[in-house]
Amino acid sequence: MDLLFITQYTCFIFMVINAMILGISSIHVRWKNKRYEQSRWLFFVAMIGFASQFFVQMKFGFRATSTELGALINIIFYIPCFTLTALGIYNIEAPHAHFKQMYIVCGSIYAATIGAVVAGYCNTGSMYIGGWLYVMMLLHLINVIYCITKIVIAIKRHRIMLEAMTASDMLPFMRYAHACVAMLLISVSTVPFAIIHTPLTCIVAPLVLIAFLVFCITFVALGYSYMPTDELLDLEGDKELIENEENEDIVDNSQQGATNIVRNTSGKQNILTEERIDLIKKRLDEWCGKKGYKDCSVNMLMLSLAIGISKDDLSQYFDQCLDSTFRIWLSDIRFNAAKEMMIKYPEYNNEIISTECGFSSRTHLYRVFKQKADCTPTAWRAGATEKK
């Protein structure tokens, strides 16, 4: 049993394990977030595709017979499998309005790849297609670069949007999920160069396998604990679809039916009148009085619907009147609520305080206190008790 067969067999086993992790997790729990469910099955199909490729290589010995023939089979399988993986990541990070372009580009690249196989076969009369193999390799490299570029751009845009429109603790997701994605993309970017060089394949393959395994495990783990705000992504997509339309006002009735939400879809900001500013302040005070901040999943869109004020007006109010952002404003509200509760209920521990004040976790509470009070919640509580 040579090194090449061992490498192929190991890759086959790892991809089957990845597929089992993704598939079996769906039996345990079905995530409420539809984007995660869609991505789960995109990854699952991709893992099955990768496993099938290694099985075919072992069964018929394409790679063992010829590096050129093995590379051809690799590329035929790798492009759609990597594209499915990229689409699964992109599905979570980007608004659906962007998907059409990615489908068209990736589909065109794969069609051109199959066209190169056909052209090479017609030219040579066999699967040893000569120079057309390098055309396939170039197309594979273009597909990898394109998908990675789209994912990186989507991740950056998603992060900016979440930081602006949500107030939950995003750092754990950003740290672990994006690190795993980066490791996966970096390792995959080396595959096009390893396809035609068998010794390099034996070096690159273990790195790619580890990256895929860590990625799948992290994806499943985050699926249980983190629910990305897909309504915000869809809202962003809807906004982009109407950017080029003529200016128009969209009027939605508030929950009480007494007040309307007016939003200008042209992207131009209107100057808030004094009456409008007073109304927004009043609505926000009422929302805080009802302790709406206790919902740790609240975001700008949810707040907008709850108080009957458009998202654009809220953003403008935070920026111009408070010199702040929704994220900072809500963090201050929760911080002050936590301090008041610590003084009023000294017997409550930090876990209760974090839950009652809308912090997503005790760690989130700790981080906010370190940022705003330069001490831990426990230290602040001790200082407040001494002052009494």
mmCIF file of C-alpha atoms in Angstrom:
data_model
loop_
_atom_site.group_PDB
_atom_site.id
_atom_site.type_symbol
_atom_site.label_atom_id
_atom_site.label_comp_id
_atom_site.label_asym_id
_atom_site.label_seq_id
_atom_site.Cartn_x
_atom_site.Cartn_y
_atom_site.Cartn_z
ATOM 1 C CA MET A 1 0.000 0.000 0.000
ATOM 2 C CA ASP A 2 1.767 3.188 -1.183
ATOM 3 C CA LEU A 3 1.660 6.711 0.247
ATOM 4 C CA LEU A 4 -0.722 7.991 -2.442
ATOM 5 C CA PHE A 5 -3.358 5.344 -1.682
ATOM 6 C CA ILE A 6 -3.038 5.970 2.075
ATOM 7 C CA THR A 7 -3.508 9.707 1.470
ATOM 8 C CA GLN A 8 -6.581 9.108 -0.690
ATOM 9 C CA TYR A 9 -8.066 6.674 1.814
ATOM 10 C CA THR A 10 -7.487 9.101 4.701
ATOM 11 C CA CYS A 11 -9.112 11.916 2.737
ATOM 12 C CA PHE A 12 -12.083 9.674 1.958
ATOM 13 C CA ILE A 13 -12.567 8.758 5.632
ATOM 14 C CA PHE A 14 -12.264 12.375 6.783
ATOM 15 C CA MET A 15 -14.835 13.618 4.268
ATOM 16 C CA VAL A 16 -17.264 10.846 5.242
ATOM 17 C CA ILE A 17 -16.796 11.825 8.896
ATOM 18 C CA ASN A 18 -17.493 15.478 8.047
ATOM 19 C CA ALA A 19 -20.650 14.483 6.199
ATOM 20 C CA MET A 20 -21.755 12.353 9.159
ATOM 21 C CA ILE A 21 -21.157 15.219 11.593
ATOM 22 C CA LEU A 22 -23.335 17.521 9.493
ATOM 23 C CA GLY A 23 -26.009 14.919 8.774
ATOM 24 C CA ILE A 24 -26.333 13.421 12.247
ATOM 25 C CA SER A 25 -26.514 16.867 13.842
ATOM 26 C CA SER A 26 -29.746 17.459 11.900
ATOM 27 C CA ILE A 27 -31.302 14.461 13.690
ATOM 28 C CA HIS A 28 -30.401 15.903 17.079
ATOM 29 C CA VAL A 29 -31.832 19.368 16.478
ATOM 30 C CA ARG A 30 -33.110 21.361 13.513
ATOM 31 C CA TRP A 31 -31.892 24.927 13.760
ATOM 32 C CA LYS A 32 -34.565 27.599 13.604
ATOM 33 C CA ASN A 33 -32.386 29.810 11.434
ATOM 34 C CA LYS A 34 -33.135 28.879 7.831
ATOM 35 C CA ARG A 35 -29.769 30.100 6.580
ATOM 36 C CA TYR A 36 -27.915 27.662 8.825
ATOM 37 C CA GLU A 37 -30.157 24.819 7.696
ATOM 38 C CA GLN A 38 -29.560 25.645 4.040
ATOM 39 C CA SER A 39 -25.813 25.920 4.560
ATOM 40 C CA ARG A 40 -25.709 22.654 6.505
ATOM 41 C CA TRP A 41 -26.976 20.724 3.479
ATOM 42 C CA LEU A 42 -24.770 22.608 1.046
ATOM 43 C CA PHE A 43 -21.770 21.551 3.153
ATOM 44 C CA PHE A 44 -23.145 18.009 3.433
ATOM 45 C CA VAL A 45 -23.436 17.604 -0.349
ATOM 46 C CA ALA A 46 -19.957 19.098 -0.779
ATOM 47 C CA MET A 47 -18.461 16.590 1.678
ATOM 48 C CA ILE A 48 -20.193 13.699 -0.092
ATOM 49 C CA GLY A 49 -18.805 15.026 -3.379
ATOM 50 C CA PHE A 50 -15.262 15.190 -2.029
ATOM 51 C CA ALA A 51 -15.593 11.686 -0.565
ATOM 52 C CA SER A 52 -16.895 10.367 -3.904
ATOM 53 C CA GLN A 53 -13.908 11.853 -5.695
ATOM 54 C CA PHE A 54 -11.421 10.078 -3.430
ATOM 55 C CA PHE A 55 -13.384 6.838 -3.735
ATOM 56 C CA VAL A 56 -13.288 7.082 -7.540
ATOM 57 C CA GLN A 57 -9.553 7.760 -7.453
ATOM 58 C CA MET A 58 -8.941 4.692 -5.268
ATOM 59 C CA LYS A 59 -11.342 2.468 -7.218
ATOM 60 C CA PHE A 60 -10.010 3.190 -10.700
ATOM 61 C CA GLY A 61 -6.490 4.375 -9.830
ATOM 62 C CA PHE A 62 -6.576 7.482 -12.037
ATOM 63 C CA ARG A 63 -3.970 9.307 -9.991
ATOM 64 C CA ALA A 64 -1.810 6.221 -9.617
ATOM 65 C CA THR A 65 -1.935 5.635 -13.394
ATOM 66 C CA SER A 66 -1.141 9.203 -14.421
ATOM 67 C CA THR A 67 -0.763 12.537 -12.649
ATOM 68 C CA GLU A 68 -2.422 14.222 -15.634
ATOM 69 C CA LEU A 69 -5.440 11.919 -15.565
ATOM 70 C CA GLY A 70 -5.717 12.184 -11.780
ATOM 71 C CA ALA A 71 -5.592 15.982 -11.979
ATOM 72 C CA LEU A 72 -8.392 16.016 -14.552
ATOM 73 C CA ILE A 73 -10.680 13.962 -12.282
ATOM 74 C CA ASN A 74 -9.687 16.162 -9.312
ATOM 75 C CA ILE A 75 -10.707 19.361 -11.068
ATOM 76 C CA ILE A 76 -14.013 17.934 -12.333
ATOM 77 C CA PHE A 77 -15.000 17.141 -8.726
ATOM 78 C CA TYR A 78 -13.246 19.954 -6.858
ATOM 79 C CA ILE A 79 -14.844 22.928 -8.616
ATOM 80 C CA PRO A 80 -18.507 22.086 -7.800
ATOM 81 C CA CYS A 81 -17.638 20.782 -4.309
ATOM 82 C CA PHE A 82 -15.646 23.881 -3.362
ATOM 83 C CA THR A 83 -18.326 26.089 -4.907
ATOM 84 C CA LEU A 84 -20.982 24.440 -2.719
ATOM 85 C CA THR A 85 -18.780 25.003 0.342
ATOM 86 C CA ALA A 86 -18.266 28.643 -0.625
ATOM 87 C CA LEU A 87 -21.998 29.114 -1.212
ATOM 88 C CA GLY A 88 -22.711 27.645 2.229
ATOM 89 C CA ILE A 89 -20.431 30.215 3.858
ATOM 90 C CA TYR A 90 -21.714 33.023 1.640
ATOM 91 C CA ASN A 91 -25.301 32.080 2.464
ATOM 92 C CA ILE A 92 -24.719 33.006 6.112
ATOM 93 C CA GLU A 93 -22.677 36.131 5.499
ATOM 94 C CA ALA A 94 -24.351 37.861 2.540
ATOM 95 C CA PRO A 95 -27.852 39.039 1.561
ATOM 96 C CA HIS A 96 -29.635 36.816 -0.914
ATOM 97 C CA ALA A 97 -29.713 39.669 -3.423
ATOM 98 C CA HIS A 98 -26.043 38.915 -4.150
ATOM 99 C CA PHE A 99 -26.469 35.218 -4.894
ATOM 100 C CA LYS A 100 -27.505 35.489 -8.532
ATOM 101 C CA GLN A 101 -24.142 36.857 -9.610
ATOM 102 C CA MET A 102 -22.239 34.161 -7.732
ATOM 103 C CA TYR A 103 -24.389 31.399 -9.239
ATOM 104 C CA ILE A 104 -23.846 32.770 -12.744
ATOM 105 C CA VAL A 105 -20.081 33.216 -12.398
ATOM 106 C CA CYS A 106 -19.402 29.859 -10.728
ATOM 107 C CA GLY A 107 -21.765 28.064 -13.086
ATOM 108 C CA SER A 108 -20.060 29.658 -16.093
ATOM 109 C CA ILE A 109 -16.628 28.653 -14.809
ATOM 110 C CA TYR A 110 -17.703 25.037 -14.372
ATOM 111 C CA ALA A 111 -19.379 24.996 -17.800
ATOM 112 C CA ALA A 112 -16.135 26.304 -19.309
ATOM 113 C CA THR A 113 -14.240 23.584 -17.430
ATOM 114 C CA ILE A 114 -16.428 20.836 -18.878
ATOM 115 C CA GLY A 115 -16.051 22.527 -22.249
ATOM 116 C CA ALA A 116 -12.265 22.283 -21.902
ATOM 117 C CA VAL A 117 -12.573 18.539 -21.157
ATOM 118 C CA VAL A 118 -14.742 18.021 -24.242
ATOM 119 C CA ALA A 119 -12.440 20.095 -26.430
ATOM 120 C CA GLY A 120 -9.386 18.237 -25.173
ATOM 121 C CA TYR A 121 -11.022 14.859 -25.726
ATOM 122 C CA CYS A 122 -12.066 15.783 -29.254
ATOM 123 C CA ASN A 123 -8.554 17.011 -29.975
ATOM 124 C CA THR A 124 -6.650 14.017 -28.582
ATOM 125 C CA GLY A 125 -9.221 11.247 -28.713
ATOM 126 C CA SER A 126 -8.563 10.304 -25.074
ATOM 127 C CA MET A 127 -8.770 11.663 -21.528
ATOM 128 C CA TYR A 128 -5.144 12.752 -21.827
ATOM 129 C CA ILE A 129 -6.144 16.188 -23.036
ATOM 130 C CA GLY A 130 -2.708 17.801 -23.059
ATOM 131 C CA GLY A 131 -2.659 21.596 -22.854
ATOM 132 C CA TRP A 132 -6.378 21.758 -22.122
ATOM 133 C CA LEU A 133 -5.582 20.470 -18.631
ATOM 134 C CA TYR A 134 -3.808 23.744 -17.891
ATOM 135 C CA VAL A 135 -6.895 25.606 -19.057
ATOM 136 C CA MET A 136 -8.898 23.580 -16.522
ATOM 137 C CA MET A 137 -6.359 24.356 -13.808
ATOM 138 C CA LEU A 138 -6.550 28.069 -14.598
ATOM 139 C CA LEU A 139 -10.349 27.968 -14.415
ATOM 140 C CA HIS A 140 -10.144 26.116 -11.088
ATOM 141 C CA LEU A 141 -7.782 28.777 -9.730
ATOM 142 C CA ILE A 142 -10.063 31.572 -10.956
ATOM 143 C CA ASN A 143 -13.045 29.898 -9.265
ATOM 144 C CA VAL A 144 -11.166 29.597 -5.957
ATOM 145 C CA ILE A 145 -9.969 33.227 -6.080
ATOM 146 C CA TYR A 146 -13.423 34.507 -7.008
ATOM 147 C CA CYS A 147 -15.209 32.578 -4.238
ATOM 148 C CA ILE A 148 -12.660 33.569 -1.598
ATOM 149 C CA THR A 149 -12.878 37.232 -2.645
ATOM 150 C CA LYS A 150 -16.682 37.211 -2.460
ATOM 151 C CA ILE A 151 -16.623 35.549 0.977
ATOM 152 C CA VAL A 152 -14.044 37.963 2.418
ATOM 153 C CA ILE A 153 -16.018 40.979 1.167
ATOM 154 C CA ALA A 154 -19.266 39.532 2.545
ATOM 155 C CA ILE A 155 -17.704 38.829 5.948
ATOM 156 C CA LYS A 156 -16.421 42.408 6.226
ATOM 157 C CA ARG A 157 -19.783 43.877 5.211
ATOM 158 C CA HIS A 158 -21.681 41.546 7.534
ATOM 159 C CA ARG A 159 -19.469 42.454 10.455
ATOM 160 C CA ILE A 160 -19.909 46.183 9.882
ATOM 161 C CA MET A 161 -23.676 45.739 9.580
ATOM 162 C CA LEU A 162 -23.928 43.631 12.734
ATOM 163 C CA GLU A 163 -21.817 46.073 14.731
ATOM 164 C CA ALA A 164 -24.059 48.915 13.604
ATOM 165 C CA MET A 165 -27.447 47.236 13.948
ATOM 166 C CA THR A 166 -27.070 44.765 16.818
ATOM 167 C CA ALA A 167 -25.979 45.108 20.403
ATOM 168 C CA SER A 168 -25.273 41.502 21.371
ATOM 169 C CA ASP A 169 -21.800 40.165 22.021
ATOM 170 C CA MET A 170 -20.513 39.285 18.549
ATOM 171 C CA LEU A 171 -16.885 38.682 19.481
ATOM 172 C CA PRO A 172 -17.095 34.905 20.096
ATOM 173 C CA PHE A 173 -18.701 34.350 16.707
ATOM 174 C CA MET A 174 -16.282 36.666 14.942
ATOM 175 C CA ARG A 175 -13.270 35.106 16.624
ATOM 176 C CA TYR A 176 -13.953 31.415 16.132
ATOM 177 C CA ALA A 177 -16.113 31.255 13.013
ATOM 178 C CA HIS A 178 -14.037 33.655 10.963
ATOM 179 C CA ALA A 179 -10.785 32.045 12.112
ATOM 180 C CA CYS A 180 -12.062 28.665 10.925
ATOM 181 C CA VAL A 181 -13.222 30.124 7.621
ATOM 182 C CA ALA A 182 -9.835 31.801 7.128
ATOM 183 C CA MET A 183 -7.984 28.564 7.859
ATOM 184 C CA LEU A 184 -10.213 26.683 5.424
ATOM 185 C CA LEU A 185 -9.856 29.220 2.623
ATOM 186 C CA ILE A 186 -6.086 29.505 3.002
ATOM 187 C CA SER A 187 -5.632 25.738 2.878
ATOM 188 C CA VAL A 188 -8.010 25.342 -0.076
ATOM 189 C CA SER A 189 -6.181 28.065 -2.039
ATOM 190 C CA THR A 190 -3.133 25.779 -2.210
ATOM 191 C CA VAL A 191 -5.064 22.885 -3.786
ATOM 192 C CA PRO A 192 -4.903 24.118 -7.423
ATOM 193 C CA PHE A 193 -1.099 24.064 -7.218
ATOM 194 C CA ALA A 194 -0.983 20.635 -5.557
ATOM 195 C CA ILE A 195 -3.208 18.958 -8.131
ATOM 196 C CA ILE A 196 -0.437 18.427 -10.680
ATOM 197 C CA HIS A 197 2.297 17.658 -8.156
ATOM 198 C CA THR A 198 1.713 14.416 -6.265
ATOM 199 C CA PRO A 199 4.389 14.958 -3.550
ATOM 200 C CA LEU A 200 2.905 18.383 -2.792
ATOM 201 C CA THR A 201 -0.541 16.775 -2.599
ATOM 202 C CA CYS A 202 0.643 14.520 0.235
ATOM 203 C CA ILE A 203 1.717 17.642 2.149
ATOM 204 C CA VAL A 204 -1.303 19.836 1.414
ATOM 205 C CA ALA A 205 -3.945 17.117 1.931
ATOM 206 C CA PRO A 206 -3.505 16.782 5.740
ATOM 207 C CA LEU A 207 -3.755 20.561 6.169
ATOM 208 C CA VAL A 208 -6.946 20.711 4.105
ATOM 209 C CA LEU A 209 -8.452 17.757 5.979
ATOM 210 C CA ILE A 210 -7.798 19.344 9.375
ATOM 211 C CA ALA A 211 -9.224 22.648 8.150
ATOM 212 C CA PHE A 212 -12.421 20.973 6.887
ATOM 213 C CA LEU A 213 -12.873 18.958 10.082
ATOM 214 C CA VAL A 214 -12.413 21.978 12.371
ATOM 215 C CA PHE A 215 -14.700 24.017 10.130
ATOM 216 C CA CYS A 216 -17.524 21.441 10.231
ATOM 217 C CA ILE A 217 -17.279 20.965 13.999
ATOM 218 C CA THR A 218 -17.257 24.724 14.595
ATOM 219 C CA PHE A 219 -20.149 25.250 12.226
ATOM 220 C CA VAL A 220 -22.278 22.675 14.048
ATOM 221 C CA ALA A 221 -21.310 24.044 17.485
ATOM 222 C CA LEU A 222 -22.152 27.627 16.526
ATOM 223 C CA GLY A 223 -25.417 26.489 15.003
ATOM 224 C CA TYR A 224 -26.631 25.590 18.490
ATOM 225 C CA SER A 225 -25.438 28.752 20.246
ATOM 226 C CA TYR A 226 -25.483 31.531 17.673
ATOM 227 C CA MET A 227 -28.364 32.583 15.473
ATOM 228 C CA PRO A 228 -27.263 35.134 12.853
ATOM 229 C CA THR A 229 -29.735 37.928 12.190
ATOM 230 C CA ASP A 230 -30.785 36.897 8.701
ATOM 231 C CA GLU A 231 -33.616 39.421 8.724
ATOM 232 C CA LEU A 232 -30.940 42.126 8.714
ATOM 233 C CA LEU A 233 -29.204 40.519 5.757
ATOM 234 C CA ASP A 234 -32.479 40.264 3.878
ATOM 235 C CA LEU A 235 -33.227 43.880 4.725
ATOM 236 C CA GLU A 236 -29.843 44.902 3.334
ATOM 237 C CA GLY A 237 -30.547 42.918 0.179
ATOM 238 C CA ASP A 238 -33.969 44.513 -0.227
ATOM 239 C CA LYS A 239 -32.445 47.953 0.229
ATOM 240 C CA GLU A 240 -29.904 47.324 -2.500
ATOM 241 C CA LEU A 241 -32.597 46.138 -4.888
ATOM 242 C CA ILE A 242 -34.445 49.469 -4.626
ATOM 243 C CA GLU A 243 -31.411 51.755 -4.625
ATOM 244 C CA ASN A 244 -31.911 52.756 -8.251
ATOM 245 C CA GLU A 245 -35.650 53.321 -8.053
ATOM 246 C CA GLU A 246 -37.167 56.774 -7.913
ATOM 247 C CA ASN A 247 -37.497 58.368 -4.484
ATOM 248 C CA GLU A 248 -40.566 57.240 -2.665
ATOM 249 C CA ASP A 249 -41.793 57.118 0.873
ATOM 250 C CA ILE A 250 -42.663 53.776 2.432
ATOM 251 C CA VAL A 251 -45.294 54.132 5.107
ATOM 252 C CA ASP A 252 -45.881 51.416 7.703
ATOM 253 C CA ASN A 253 -48.337 51.626 10.532
ATOM 254 C CA SER A 254 -46.941 51.246 14.024
ATOM 255 C CA GLN A 255 -48.216 48.597 16.409
ATOM 256 C CA GLN A 256 -50.753 50.991 17.904
ATOM 257 C CA GLY A 257 -51.885 52.179 14.495
ATOM 258 C CA ALA A 258 -51.628 55.801 15.598
ATOM 259 C CA THR A 259 -48.196 56.641 14.245
ATOM 260 C CA ASN A 260 -46.600 55.972 10.895
ATOM 261 C CA ILE A 261 -43.043 55.021 9.984
ATOM 262 C CA VAL A 262 -41.730 57.085 7.100
ATOM 263 C CA ARG A 263 -38.544 55.917 5.416
ATOM 264 C CA ASN A 264 -36.939 57.488 2.320
ATOM 265 C CA THR A 265 -35.579 54.673 0.164
ATOM 266 C CA SER A 266 -33.305 56.891 -1.905
ATOM 267 C CA GLY A 267 -30.625 56.662 0.756
ATOM 268 C CA LYS A 268 -30.748 60.431 1.411
ATOM 269 C CA GLN A 269 -31.045 61.511 5.005
ATOM 270 C CA ASN A 270 -33.705 64.021 5.953
ATOM 271 C CA ILE A 271 -33.017 66.591 8.647
ATOM 272 C CA LEU A 272 -34.897 65.650 11.797
ATOM 273 C CA THR A 273 -37.229 68.339 13.039
ATOM 274 C CA GLU A 274 -37.459 69.254 16.714
ATOM 275 C CA GLU A 275 -40.865 67.600 16.877
ATOM 276 C CA ARG A 276 -39.442 64.428 15.353
ATOM 277 C CA ILE A 277 -36.516 64.418 17.777
ATOM 278 C CA ASP A 278 -38.864 64.833 20.746
ATOM 279 C CA LEU A 279 -41.052 61.993 19.440
ATOM 280 C CA ILE A 280 -38.082 59.645 19.005
ATOM 281 C CA LYS A 281 -36.785 60.473 22.488
ATOM 282 C CA LYS A 282 -40.205 59.871 23.978
ATOM 283 C CA ARG A 283 -40.596 56.529 22.204
ATOM 284 C CA LEU A 284 -37.133 55.380 23.268
ATOM 285 C CA ASP A 285 -37.797 56.365 26.880
ATOM 286 C CA GLU A 286 -41.068 54.425 26.811
ATOM 287 C CA TRP A 287 -39.299 51.398 25.345
ATOM 288 C CA CYS A 288 -36.623 51.535 28.034
ATOM 289 C CA GLY A 289 -39.318 52.005 30.688
ATOM 290 C CA LYS A 290 -40.892 48.766 29.528
ATOM 291 C CA LYS A 291 -37.423 47.158 29.774
ATOM 292 C CA GLY A 292 -37.279 46.274 26.124
ATOM 293 C CA TYR A 293 -33.509 46.128 26.497
ATOM 294 C CA LYS A 294 -33.878 42.850 28.430
ATOM 295 C CA ASP A 295 -34.170 41.015 25.120
ATOM 296 C CA CYS A 296 -30.543 40.150 24.370
ATOM 297 C CA SER A 297 -31.371 39.495 20.686
ATOM 298 C CA VAL A 298 -32.872 42.917 20.011
ATOM 299 C CA ASN A 299 -31.508 44.763 17.005
ATOM 300 C CA MET A 300 -32.107 48.044 15.205
ATOM 301 C CA LEU A 301 -34.842 46.584 13.012
ATOM 302 C CA MET A 302 -36.710 45.111 15.987
ATOM 303 C CA LEU A 303 -36.434 48.395 17.889
ATOM 304 C CA SER A 304 -37.673 50.308 14.839
ATOM 305 C CA LEU A 305 -40.770 48.124 14.556
ATOM 306 C CA ALA A 306 -41.398 48.194 18.306
ATOM 307 C CA ILE A 307 -41.461 51.982 18.658
ATOM 308 C CA GLY A 308 -42.832 52.922 15.223
ATOM 309 C CA ILE A 309 -39.788 54.907 14.109
ATOM 310 C CA SER A 310 -37.917 54.165 10.897
ATOM 311 C CA LYS A 311 -34.455 52.634 11.088
ATOM 312 C CA ASP A 312 -32.984 55.550 9.137
ATOM 313 C CA ASP A 313 -34.463 58.100 11.563
ATOM 314 C CA LEU A 314 -33.137 56.121 14.526
ATOM 315 C CA SER A 315 -29.654 55.986 13.031
ATOM 316 C CA GLN A 316 -29.761 59.704 12.351
ATOM 317 C CA TYR A 317 -31.016 60.416 15.867
ATOM 318 C CA PHE A 318 -28.217 58.390 17.502
ATOM 319 C CA ASP A 319 -25.624 60.012 15.262
ATOM 320 C CA GLN A 320 -26.719 63.662 15.345
ATOM 321 C CA CYS A 321 -28.441 64.024 18.706
ATOM 322 C CA LEU A 322 -26.538 61.571 20.894
ATOM 323 C CA ASP A 323 -23.244 61.466 18.972
ATOM 324 C CA SER A 324 -23.444 57.708 19.341
ATOM 325 C CA THR A 325 -24.636 54.507 17.623
ATOM 326 C CA PHE A 326 -27.404 52.050 18.391
ATOM 327 C CA ARG A 327 -24.844 49.553 19.702
ATOM 328 C CA ILE A 328 -23.197 52.051 22.064
ATOM 329 C CA TRP A 329 -26.518 53.548 23.165
ATOM 330 C CA LEU A 330 -28.039 50.180 24.073
ATOM 331 C CA SER A 331 -24.821 49.097 25.782
ATOM 332 C CA ASP A 332 -25.008 52.243 27.957
ATOM 333 C CA ILE A 333 -28.656 51.536 28.779
ATOM 334 C CA ARG A 334 -27.855 47.987 29.874
ATOM 335 C CA PHE A 335 -24.757 49.111 31.764
ATOM 336 C CA ASN A 336 -26.738 51.660 33.790
ATOM 337 C CA ALA A 337 -29.520 49.127 34.385
ATOM 338 C CA ALA A 338 -26.954 46.629 35.680
ATOM 339 C CA LYS A 339 -25.492 49.171 38.101
ATOM 340 C CA GLU A 340 -28.920 50.059 39.436
ATOM 341 C CA MET A 341 -29.818 46.402 39.907
ATOM 342 C CA MET A 342 -26.540 45.669 41.712
ATOM 343 C CA ILE A 343 -27.271 48.443 44.191
ATOM 344 C CA LYS A 344 -30.930 47.547 44.616
ATOM 345 C CA TYR A 345 -30.415 43.776 44.775
ATOM 346 C CA PRO A 346 -26.936 43.112 46.191
ATOM 347 C CA GLU A 347 -27.805 39.432 46.658
ATOM 348 C CA TYR A 348 -28.119 38.874 42.889
ATOM 349 C CA ASN A 349 -25.100 37.274 41.284
ATOM 350 C CA ASN A 350 -23.624 38.356 37.954
ATOM 351 C CA GLU A 351 -25.443 35.622 36.071
ATOM 352 C CA ILE A 352 -28.822 36.985 37.149
ATOM 353 C CA ILE A 353 -27.747 40.569 36.507
ATOM 354 C CA SER A 354 -26.589 39.771 32.983
ATOM 355 C CA THR A 355 -29.857 37.972 32.167
ATOM 356 C CA GLU A 356 -32.125 40.644 33.644
ATOM 357 C CA CYS A 357 -30.321 43.488 31.901
ATOM 358 C CA GLY A 358 -30.197 41.992 28.416
ATOM 359 C CA PHE A 359 -26.559 40.935 28.226
ATOM 360 C CA SER A 360 -26.085 37.869 26.044
ATOM 361 C CA SER A 361 -23.821 36.253 28.646
ATOM 362 C CA ARG A 362 -21.947 36.867 31.860
ATOM 363 C CA THR A 363 -18.828 37.348 29.746
ATOM 364 C CA HIS A 364 -20.590 40.110 27.841
ATOM 365 C CA LEU A 365 -21.458 41.810 31.149
ATOM 366 C CA TYR A 366 -17.831 41.524 32.259
ATOM 367 C CA ARG A 367 -16.546 42.994 28.989
ATOM 368 C CA VAL A 368 -18.894 45.985 29.131
ATOM 369 C CA PHE A 369 -17.894 46.794 32.720
ATOM 370 C CA LYS A 370 -14.207 46.566 31.844
ATOM 371 C CA GLN A 371 -14.801 48.925 28.944
ATOM 372 C CA LYS A 372 -17.010 51.488 30.682
ATOM 373 C CA ALA A 373 -15.970 51.282 34.350
ATOM 374 C CA ASP A 374 -12.449 49.900 33.944
ATOM 375 C CA CYS A 375 -13.202 47.186 36.501
ATOM 376 C CA THR A 376 -15.083 43.930 36.831
ATOM 377 C CA PRO A 377 -18.769 43.836 37.860
ATOM 378 C CA THR A 378 -17.748 42.288 41.175
ATOM 379 C CA ALA A 379 -15.214 45.048 41.856
ATOM 380 C CA TRP A 380 -17.744 47.738 40.952
ATOM 381 C CA ARG A 381 -20.326 46.144 43.247
ATOM 382 C CA ALA A 382 -17.821 46.060 46.096
ATOM 383 C CA GLY A 383 -16.963 49.729 45.551
ATOM 384 C CA ALA A 384 -20.631 50.736 45.481
ATOM 385 C CA THR A 385 -21.250 48.804 48.724
ATOM 386 C CA GLU A 386 -18.364 50.563 50.469
ATOM 387 C CA LYS A 387 -19.676 53.985 49.460
ATOM 388 C CA LYS A 388 -22.954 53.155 51.165
#
